[in-house]
XYZ file of C-alpha atoms in Angstrom:
496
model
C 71.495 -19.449 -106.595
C 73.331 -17.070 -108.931
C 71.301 -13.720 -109.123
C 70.327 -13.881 -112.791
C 68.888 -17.557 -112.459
C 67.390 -16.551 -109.436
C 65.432 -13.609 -111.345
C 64.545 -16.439 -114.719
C 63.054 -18.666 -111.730
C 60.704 -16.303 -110.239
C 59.370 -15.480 -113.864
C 58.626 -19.303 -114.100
C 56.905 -19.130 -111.305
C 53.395 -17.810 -113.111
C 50.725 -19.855 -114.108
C 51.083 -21.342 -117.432
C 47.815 -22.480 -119.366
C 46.090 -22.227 -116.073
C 48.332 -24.954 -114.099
C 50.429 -23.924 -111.261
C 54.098 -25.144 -112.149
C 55.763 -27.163 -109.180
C 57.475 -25.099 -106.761
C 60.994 -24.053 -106.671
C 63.222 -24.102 -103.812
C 64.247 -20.629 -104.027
C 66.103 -19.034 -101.397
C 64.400 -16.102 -98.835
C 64.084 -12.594 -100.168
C 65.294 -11.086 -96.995
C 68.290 -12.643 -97.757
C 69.065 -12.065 -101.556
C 67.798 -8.171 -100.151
C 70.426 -7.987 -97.520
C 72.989 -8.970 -100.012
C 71.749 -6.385 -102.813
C 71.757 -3.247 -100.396
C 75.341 -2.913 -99.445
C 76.348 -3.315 -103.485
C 73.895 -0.643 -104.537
C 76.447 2.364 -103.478
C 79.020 0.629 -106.123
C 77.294 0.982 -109.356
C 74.632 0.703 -111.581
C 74.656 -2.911 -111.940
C 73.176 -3.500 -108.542
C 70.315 -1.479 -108.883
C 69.138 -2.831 -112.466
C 69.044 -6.119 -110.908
C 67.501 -5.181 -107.819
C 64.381 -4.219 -110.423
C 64.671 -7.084 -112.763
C 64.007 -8.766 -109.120
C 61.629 -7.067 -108.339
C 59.588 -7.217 -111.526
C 59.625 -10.383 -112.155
C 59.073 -11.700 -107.935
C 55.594 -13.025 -106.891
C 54.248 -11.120 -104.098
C 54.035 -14.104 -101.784
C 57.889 -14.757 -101.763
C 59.367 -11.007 -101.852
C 56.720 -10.058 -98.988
C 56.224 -13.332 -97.212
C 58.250 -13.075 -94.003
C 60.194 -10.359 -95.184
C 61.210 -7.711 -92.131
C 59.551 -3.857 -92.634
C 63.322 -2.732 -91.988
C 64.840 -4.832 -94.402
C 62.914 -2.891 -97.170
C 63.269 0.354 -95.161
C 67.120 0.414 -95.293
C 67.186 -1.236 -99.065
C 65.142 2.261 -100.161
C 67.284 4.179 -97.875
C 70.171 2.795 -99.401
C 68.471 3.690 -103.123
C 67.891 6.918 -101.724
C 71.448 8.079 -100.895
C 72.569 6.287 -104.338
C 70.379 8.853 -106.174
C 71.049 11.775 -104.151
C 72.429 14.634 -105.541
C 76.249 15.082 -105.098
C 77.197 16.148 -101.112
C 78.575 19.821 -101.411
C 80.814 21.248 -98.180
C 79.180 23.144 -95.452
C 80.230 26.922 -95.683
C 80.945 26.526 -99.650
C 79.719 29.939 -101.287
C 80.709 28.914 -104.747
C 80.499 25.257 -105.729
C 82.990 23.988 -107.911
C 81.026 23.400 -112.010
C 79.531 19.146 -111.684
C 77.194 19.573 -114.508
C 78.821 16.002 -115.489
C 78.105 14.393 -111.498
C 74.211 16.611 -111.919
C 73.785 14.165 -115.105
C 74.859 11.594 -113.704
C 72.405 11.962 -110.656
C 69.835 12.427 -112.884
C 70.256 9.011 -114.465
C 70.914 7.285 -111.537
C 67.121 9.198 -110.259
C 65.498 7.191 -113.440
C 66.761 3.729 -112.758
C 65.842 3.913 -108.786
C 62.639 5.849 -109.443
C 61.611 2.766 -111.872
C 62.459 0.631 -109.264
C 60.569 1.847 -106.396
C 57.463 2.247 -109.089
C 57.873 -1.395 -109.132
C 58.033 -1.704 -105.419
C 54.693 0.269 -105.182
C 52.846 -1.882 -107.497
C 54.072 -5.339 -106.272
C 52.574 -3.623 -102.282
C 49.568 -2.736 -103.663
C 48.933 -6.167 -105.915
C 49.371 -7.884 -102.589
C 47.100 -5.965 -100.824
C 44.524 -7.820 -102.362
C 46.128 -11.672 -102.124
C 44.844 -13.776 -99.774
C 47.752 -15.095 -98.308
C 49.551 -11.430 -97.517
C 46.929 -8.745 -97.661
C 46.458 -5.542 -95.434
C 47.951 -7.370 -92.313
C 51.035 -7.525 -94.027
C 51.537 -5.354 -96.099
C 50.884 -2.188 -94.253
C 54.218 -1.951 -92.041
C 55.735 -2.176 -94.749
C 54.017 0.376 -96.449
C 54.173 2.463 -93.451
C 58.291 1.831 -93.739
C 58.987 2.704 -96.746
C 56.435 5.460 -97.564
C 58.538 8.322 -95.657
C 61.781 7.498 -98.229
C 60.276 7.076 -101.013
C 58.427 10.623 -100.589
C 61.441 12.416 -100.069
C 62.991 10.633 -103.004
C 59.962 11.972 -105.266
C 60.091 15.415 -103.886
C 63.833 15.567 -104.491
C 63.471 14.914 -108.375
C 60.182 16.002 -108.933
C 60.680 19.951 -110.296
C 63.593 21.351 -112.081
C 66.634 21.431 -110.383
C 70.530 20.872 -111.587
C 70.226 17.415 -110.387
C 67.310 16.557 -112.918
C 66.457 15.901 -116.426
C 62.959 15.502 -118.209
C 63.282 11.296 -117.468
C 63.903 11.744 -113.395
C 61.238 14.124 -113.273
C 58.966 12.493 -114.872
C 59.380 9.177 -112.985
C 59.333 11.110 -109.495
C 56.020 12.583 -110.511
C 54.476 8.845 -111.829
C 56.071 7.412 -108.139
C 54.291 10.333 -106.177
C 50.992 9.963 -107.411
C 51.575 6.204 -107.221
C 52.507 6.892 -103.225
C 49.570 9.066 -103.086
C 47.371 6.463 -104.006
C 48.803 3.755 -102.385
C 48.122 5.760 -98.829
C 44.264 5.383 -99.926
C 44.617 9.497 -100.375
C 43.629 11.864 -103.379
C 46.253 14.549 -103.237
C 49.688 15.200 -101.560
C 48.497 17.202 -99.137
C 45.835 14.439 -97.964
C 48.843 12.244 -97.932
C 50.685 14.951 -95.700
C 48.013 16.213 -93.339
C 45.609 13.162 -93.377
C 42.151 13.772 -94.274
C 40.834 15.152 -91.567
C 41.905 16.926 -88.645
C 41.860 13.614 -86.539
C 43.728 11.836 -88.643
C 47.533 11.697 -88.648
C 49.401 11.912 -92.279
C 52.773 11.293 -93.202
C 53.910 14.446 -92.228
C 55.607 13.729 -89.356
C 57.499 10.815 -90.684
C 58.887 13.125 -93.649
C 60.398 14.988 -91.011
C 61.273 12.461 -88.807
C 64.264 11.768 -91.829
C 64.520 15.158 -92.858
C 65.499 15.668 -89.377
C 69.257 15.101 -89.304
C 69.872 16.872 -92.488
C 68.171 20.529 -91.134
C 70.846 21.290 -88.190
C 72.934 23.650 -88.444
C 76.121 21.680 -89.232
C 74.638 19.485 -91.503
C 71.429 21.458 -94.267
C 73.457 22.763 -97.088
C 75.283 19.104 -97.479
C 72.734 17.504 -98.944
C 71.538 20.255 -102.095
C 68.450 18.888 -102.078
C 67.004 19.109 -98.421
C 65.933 22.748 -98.235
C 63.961 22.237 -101.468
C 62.495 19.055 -100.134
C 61.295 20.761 -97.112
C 60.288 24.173 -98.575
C 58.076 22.260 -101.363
C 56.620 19.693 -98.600
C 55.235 22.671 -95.933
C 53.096 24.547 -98.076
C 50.808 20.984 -98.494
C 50.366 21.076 -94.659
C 47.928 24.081 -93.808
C 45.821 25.049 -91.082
C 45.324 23.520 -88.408
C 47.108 20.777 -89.146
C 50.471 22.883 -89.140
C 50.027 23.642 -85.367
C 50.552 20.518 -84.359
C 54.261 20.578 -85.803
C 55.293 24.284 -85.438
C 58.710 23.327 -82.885
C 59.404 20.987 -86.112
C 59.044 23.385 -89.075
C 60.102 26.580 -87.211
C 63.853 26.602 -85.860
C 64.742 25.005 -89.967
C 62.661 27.795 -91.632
C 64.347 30.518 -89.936
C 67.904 28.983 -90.350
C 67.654 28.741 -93.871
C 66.213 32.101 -93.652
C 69.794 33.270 -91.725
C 72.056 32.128 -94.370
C 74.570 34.393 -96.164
C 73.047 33.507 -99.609
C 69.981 35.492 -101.241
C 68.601 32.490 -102.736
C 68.491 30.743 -99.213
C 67.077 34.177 -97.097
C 63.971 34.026 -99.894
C 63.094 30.544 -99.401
C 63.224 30.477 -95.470
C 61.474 33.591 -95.640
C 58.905 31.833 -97.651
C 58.889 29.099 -95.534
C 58.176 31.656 -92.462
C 55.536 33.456 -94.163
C 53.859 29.986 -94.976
C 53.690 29.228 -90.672
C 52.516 32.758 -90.016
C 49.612 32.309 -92.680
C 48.414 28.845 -91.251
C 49.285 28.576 -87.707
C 46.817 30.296 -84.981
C 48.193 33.528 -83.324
C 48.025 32.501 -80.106
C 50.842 29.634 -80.594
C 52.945 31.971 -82.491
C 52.781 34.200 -79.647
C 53.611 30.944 -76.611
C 56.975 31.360 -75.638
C 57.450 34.507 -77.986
C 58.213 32.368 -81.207
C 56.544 35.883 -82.872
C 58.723 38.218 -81.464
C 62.161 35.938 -82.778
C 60.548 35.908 -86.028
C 59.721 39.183 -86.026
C 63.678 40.170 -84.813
C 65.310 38.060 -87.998
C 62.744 39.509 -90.425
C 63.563 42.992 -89.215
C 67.201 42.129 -89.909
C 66.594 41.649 -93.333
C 65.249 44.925 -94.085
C 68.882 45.681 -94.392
C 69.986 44.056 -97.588
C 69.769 45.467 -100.914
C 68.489 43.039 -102.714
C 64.525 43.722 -104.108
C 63.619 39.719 -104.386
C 64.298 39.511 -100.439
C 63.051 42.950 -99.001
C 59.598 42.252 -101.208
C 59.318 38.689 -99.687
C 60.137 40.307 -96.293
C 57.611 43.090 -96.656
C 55.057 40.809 -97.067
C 55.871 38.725 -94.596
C 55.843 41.295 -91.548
C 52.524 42.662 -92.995
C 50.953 39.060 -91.634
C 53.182 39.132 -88.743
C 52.306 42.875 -87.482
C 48.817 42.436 -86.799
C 49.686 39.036 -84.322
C 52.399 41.084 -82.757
C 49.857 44.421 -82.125
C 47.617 42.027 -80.539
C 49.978 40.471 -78.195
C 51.294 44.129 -77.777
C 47.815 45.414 -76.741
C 46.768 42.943 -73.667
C 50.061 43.342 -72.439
C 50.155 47.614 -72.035
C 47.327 49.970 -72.078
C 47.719 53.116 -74.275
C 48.783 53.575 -77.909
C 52.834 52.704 -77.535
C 54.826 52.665 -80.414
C 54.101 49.603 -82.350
C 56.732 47.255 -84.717
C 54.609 48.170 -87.359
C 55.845 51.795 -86.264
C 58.821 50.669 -86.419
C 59.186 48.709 -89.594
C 57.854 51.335 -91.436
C 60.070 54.342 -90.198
C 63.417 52.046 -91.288
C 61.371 51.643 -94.866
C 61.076 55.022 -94.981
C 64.918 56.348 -94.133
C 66.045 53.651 -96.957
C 63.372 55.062 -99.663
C 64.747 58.739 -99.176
C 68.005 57.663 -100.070
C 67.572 54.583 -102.245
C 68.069 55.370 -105.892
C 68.157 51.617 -107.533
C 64.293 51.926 -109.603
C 64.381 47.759 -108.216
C 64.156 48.719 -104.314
C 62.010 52.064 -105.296
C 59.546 49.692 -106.867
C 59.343 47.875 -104.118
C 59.127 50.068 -101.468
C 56.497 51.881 -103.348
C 54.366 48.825 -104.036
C 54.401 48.238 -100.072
C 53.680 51.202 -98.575
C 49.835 51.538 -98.897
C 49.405 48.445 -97.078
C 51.545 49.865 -93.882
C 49.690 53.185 -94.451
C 46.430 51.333 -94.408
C 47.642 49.287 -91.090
C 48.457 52.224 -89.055
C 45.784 54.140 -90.323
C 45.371 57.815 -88.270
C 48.405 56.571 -86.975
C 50.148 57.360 -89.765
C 50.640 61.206 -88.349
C 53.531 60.238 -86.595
C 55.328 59.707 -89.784
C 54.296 62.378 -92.455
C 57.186 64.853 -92.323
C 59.256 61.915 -93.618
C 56.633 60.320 -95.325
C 55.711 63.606 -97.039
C 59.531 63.991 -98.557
C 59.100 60.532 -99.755
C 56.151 61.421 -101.945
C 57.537 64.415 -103.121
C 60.852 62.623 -103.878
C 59.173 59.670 -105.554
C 56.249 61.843 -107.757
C 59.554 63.467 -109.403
C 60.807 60.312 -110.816
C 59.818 58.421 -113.751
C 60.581 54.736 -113.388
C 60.595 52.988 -116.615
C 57.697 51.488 -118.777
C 55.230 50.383 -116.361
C 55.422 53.260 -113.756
C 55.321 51.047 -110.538
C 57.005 53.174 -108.013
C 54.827 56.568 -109.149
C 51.726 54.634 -109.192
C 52.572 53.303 -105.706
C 53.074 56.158 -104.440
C 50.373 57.987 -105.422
C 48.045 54.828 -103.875
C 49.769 55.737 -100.558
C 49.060 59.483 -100.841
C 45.108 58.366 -101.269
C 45.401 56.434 -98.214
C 47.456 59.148 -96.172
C 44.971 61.887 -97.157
C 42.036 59.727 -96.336
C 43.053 58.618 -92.677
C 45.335 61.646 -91.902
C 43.095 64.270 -93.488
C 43.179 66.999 -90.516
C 47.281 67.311 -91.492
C 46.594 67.412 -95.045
C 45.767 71.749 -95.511
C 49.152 72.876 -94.317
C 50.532 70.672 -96.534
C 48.538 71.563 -99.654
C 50.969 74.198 -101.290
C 53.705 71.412 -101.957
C 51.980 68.591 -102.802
C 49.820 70.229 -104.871
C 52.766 71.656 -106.956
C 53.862 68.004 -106.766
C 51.402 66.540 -108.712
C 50.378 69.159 -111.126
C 54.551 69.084 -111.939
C 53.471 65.431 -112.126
C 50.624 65.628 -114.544
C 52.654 67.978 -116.738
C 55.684 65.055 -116.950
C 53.493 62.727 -117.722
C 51.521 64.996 -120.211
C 54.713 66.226 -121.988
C 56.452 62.243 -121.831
C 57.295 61.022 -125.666
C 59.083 57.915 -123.947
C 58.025 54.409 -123.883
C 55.379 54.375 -121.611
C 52.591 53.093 -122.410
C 48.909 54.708 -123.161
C 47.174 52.945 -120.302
C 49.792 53.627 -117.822
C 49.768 57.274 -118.357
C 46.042 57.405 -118.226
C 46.299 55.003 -114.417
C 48.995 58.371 -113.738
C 46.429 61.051 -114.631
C 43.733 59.159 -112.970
C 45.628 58.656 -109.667
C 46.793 61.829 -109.640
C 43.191 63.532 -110.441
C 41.890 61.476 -107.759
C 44.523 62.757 -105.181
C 43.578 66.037 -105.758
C 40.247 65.867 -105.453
C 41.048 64.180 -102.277
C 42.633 66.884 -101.429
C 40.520 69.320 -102.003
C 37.688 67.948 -99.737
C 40.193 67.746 -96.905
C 40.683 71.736 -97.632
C 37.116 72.656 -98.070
C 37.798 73.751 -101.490
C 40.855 75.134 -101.176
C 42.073 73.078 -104.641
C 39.343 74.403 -106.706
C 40.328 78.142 -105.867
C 43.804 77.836 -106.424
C 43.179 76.233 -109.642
C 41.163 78.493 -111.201
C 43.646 80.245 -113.137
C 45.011 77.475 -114.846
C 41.589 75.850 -115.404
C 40.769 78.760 -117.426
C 44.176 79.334 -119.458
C 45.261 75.445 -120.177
C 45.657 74.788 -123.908
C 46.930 71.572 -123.265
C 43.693 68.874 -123.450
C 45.064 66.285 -120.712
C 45.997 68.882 -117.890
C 42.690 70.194 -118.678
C 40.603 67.353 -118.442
C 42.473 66.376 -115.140
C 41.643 69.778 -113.650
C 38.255 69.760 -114.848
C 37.577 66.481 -113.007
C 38.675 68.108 -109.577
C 36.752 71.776 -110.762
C 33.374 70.074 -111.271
C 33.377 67.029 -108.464
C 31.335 68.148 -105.956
C-alpha cells in the first residue's frame, strides 16, 4: 500500500457516529517502520511522513506486535538525522556552518514533533485494554534513553538551535519526564529513591561511545549533553556511577581549549561535591584529580584558574584526610602546596583579571590552613603589600580581597603579626589616604567597604600588639584635617 494511502486509511480507522468502520487489511507497522528508517538520513520527506504516520495510527496496530528494537533504531536513526553537523577530531578552528547550524535546527523541529507524537500515542496505550503496561513498557524502556539525549541536545542555546528546536526539546522532555511516572529530570535520572534505579545509566550506556578519547569532540553536542545531564544526579546516587562519569570529566577537562578545561572542571567539581570521600579516595581517583587540577593552575586565563580554585578548595579537605591516617605529624599538605604556586603567580601577575581572582580566593586557603598559614607569610606578606598599592577598577575586588585575607592572617597567625607591624601599618594608612584622596569612578559604597576593611585590620592589629597601633597613631590622630582618615583612626583610638 502506497505510503500516503496507507496514512488516509489509518485516519479512517476511528469511530464514526459511534460505529466501528469494518477493518482494513493494512499491512504490519514493523514493516512500513523498517522501510521508513533507512530513508530518514536522505531528506526531509521521510521524516514528515514518518509523523503524518504516526499521528494519524491507532495504538493497537503501530504497537501491536511491533519489536522494542524496531522503534529503538527508528529514534536512533531520527537522532543522528538531527544531530548537529560531525566536526574533525583535533580541529581548533571550525570552518563558519551557520547555514548546516540552521539547517540542524530545522531538522531538530520536525523530529522533535515527531517523537512528541511517539510519546503520546505510548502513553494513550497505556491505558487500552488490548496493549497496556505489559506492552508498552519495553518499549518505553527502548526508546526513553534516545529520546533524552535528543532533548538535552536541543534544549538550551547552542549554534545548532533556534527558538522552535528549543522549544520542542523542552515540550518532549517534560513529556519523557512524565511518561517515566516522574516529577522532575532528576527523578527521571536518579529514580526516586535511593533503591530505585533511573535512567541514568542508560543515558550513558549511548553516550558511551561518543566520550573516548578518539571519538568526544565529533559529535558538538556530547560534552554539553553530558555536562547538563550530571548535575541532575546528586548524592548518593552519583556513587554508584563514579568509574562512568569520572575518566570523561577529566578528559574534557585535559583538552587544549579554555571552553572545554571549564566545563570538565565543572563536571569534576560536581563528583567531588556529591560523591562520599572515601570512594574518591579507593584506588586514589583523588590524588589523579587532584594532579590535573594542579596542572591547570598554570594557564592564564581567569574563567579557568577561578573554576579551578574552587574546585581544589572541596578537594583539599578529602585529600588532608586521606593524608592524615596515612602519616603522623603535620607534613606539608597539597593545600600547602596549592597555595605557595598561587602565591609566586600573584607577585608577578599584573593582568587586574587573574589579580581579582587570586584575591577573591585567598581567604578561603588562609582560613583552611589556619595557624598554618606561618609557613607562608614572608611571601604572603609581599603579596599584601603589593596588592594594598593597587587600585583595580570600579568595584575594588582584588583590594577588598586582600584585605579579607589580612583579617584572617592576623587572626590565626597573630603571634607573627608585631614584627611585622611597621610595614603593614604604613600599608594601609598609604591605603586609606588613596582611597581618601581617589576622584575616580569608584563608587561611594566601595570606598566606605575600603575604609571599613582597612579600619578593621588595624584594629586587628593593634590587639595582636597590645596597643602598639594606638601609640603610634597618636600623632596623626591629633593633627588629621582630613574627616575620613580621621574617623578611620578614631575607630582603632577608641575600640577597646
Amino acid at each position: 500500500m502506497e505510503l500516503g494511502g496507507l496514512v488516509r486509511a489509518l485516519r479512517a480507522e476511528g469511530p464514526r457516529d459511534g460505529e466501528q468502520p469494518p477493518p482494513r487489511a493494512l499491512p504490519p507497522a514493523e514493516e512500513i517502520l523498517l522501510q521508513l528508517g533507512p530513508l530518514i538520513s536522505e531528506g526531509a520527506a521521510p521524516v514528515r511522513d514518518l509523523g503524518a504516520l504516526v499521528e494519524a495510527a491507532q495504538g493497537q496496530w503501530l504497537f501491536g506486535g511491533l519489536s522494542p528494537a524496531t522503534l529503538g533504531e527508528l529514534v536512533a536513526a531520527l537522532n543522528d538525522y538531527a544531530a548537529p553537523p560531525k566536526q574533525e577530531q583535533d580541529a581548533a578552528d571550525p570552518p563558519s556552518k551557520d547555514g548546516a547550524d540552521a539547517a540542524t535546527a530545522e531538522r531538530a523541529a520536525e523530529v522533535g514533533s515527531v517523537l512528541l507524537h511517539l510519546l503520546a500515542k505510548l502513553e494513550a496505550a497505556k491505558t487500552q485494554e488490548s496493549l497496556g503496561v505489559p506492552v508498552v513498557g519495553p518499549i518505553l524502556s527502548r526508546v526513553m534513553g534516545p529520546i533524552y539525549i535528543f532533548a538535552a541536545t536541543h534544549i538550551e542555546e547552542r549554534p545548532w538551535t533556534n527558538a522552535r528546536s528549543q522549544s520542542v526539546a523542552q515540550e518532549l522532555l517534560a513529556l519523557l519526564v512524565q511518561a517515566g511516572g516522574c516529577g522532575t529530570v532528576a527523578e527521571f535520572l536518579r529514580g526516586k529513591d535511593e533503591d530505585e534505579e533511573g535512567r541514568f545509566a542508560a543515558v550513558m550506556g549511548l553516550l558511551k561511545q561518543e566520550l573516548t578519547k578518539d571519538t568526544w569532540k565529533r559529535n558538538p553536542a556530547t560534552k554539553h549533553v553530558f555536562s547538563w545531564t550530571l548535575p541532575h544526579v546528586t548524592r548518593p546516587w552519583l556513587s554508584h556511577y563514579l568509574e562512568r562519569v569520572l575518566p570523561p570529566s577529566l578528559l574534557i577537562s585535559d583538552d587544549y581549549q579554555e571552553e572545554n578545561k571549564i566545563l570538565g572542571v565543572r563536571c569534576l567539581h560536581h563528583i567531588i561535591l556529591n560523591v562520599p570521600a572515601a570512594d574518591l579516595c579507593q584506588f586514589n581517583r583523588a590524588q589523579v584529580v587532584y594532579h590535573a587540577l594542579y596542572n591547570h593552575l598554570y594557564s592564564r586565563e581567569a574563567p579557568l584558574i577561578q573554576a579551578v580554585l574552587r574546585c581544589l578548595l572541596d578537594l583539599l579537605p578529602i585529600l588532608e584526610r586521606a593524608q592524615r591516617q596515612q602519616t603522623q605529624g603535620r607534613p606539608a599538605s597539597p593545600c600547602d602546596e596549592v597555595l605557595r604556586l598561587v602565591l609566586t603567580h600573584m607577585e608577578a601577575e599584573h593582568r587586574l583579571a587573574l589579580r581579582r581572582v587570586y584575591a577573591r580566593s585567598l581567604p578561603a586557603f588562609v582560613q583552611r590552613l589556619g595557624i598554618l598559614i606561618v609557613r607562608h607569610l614572608k611571601r604572603l606578606e609581599r603579596v599584601i603589600l603589593g596588592y594594598l598599592e593597587v587600585c583595580d577598577g570600579p568595584e575594588e575586588e582584588a583590594r577588598l580581597g586582600i584585605l579579607e585575607t589580612l583579617q584572617c592572617t592576623i587572626e590565626h597567625a597573630w603571634p607573627r603579626m608585631p614584627c611585622r607591624l611597621p610595614v603593614l601599618l604604613k600599608a594601609l594608612l598609604r591605603m586609606i589616604w588613596d582611597v581618601h584622596t581617589d576622584h575616580g569612578s569608584t563608587p561611594e559604597l566601595v570606598k566606605a567597604a575600603l575604609l571599613q576593611g582597612a579600619t578593621e585590620c588595624l584594629i586587628l592589629l593593634d590587639h595582636c600588639s597590645g596597643g602598639q597601633v594606638k601609640v603610634l597613631l597618636e600623632g596623626v590622630y591629633s593633627s588629621c584635617e582630613e574627616n575620613r582618615v580621621w574617623e578611620c583612626i578614631r575607630k582603632v583610638q577608641e575600640n577597646t
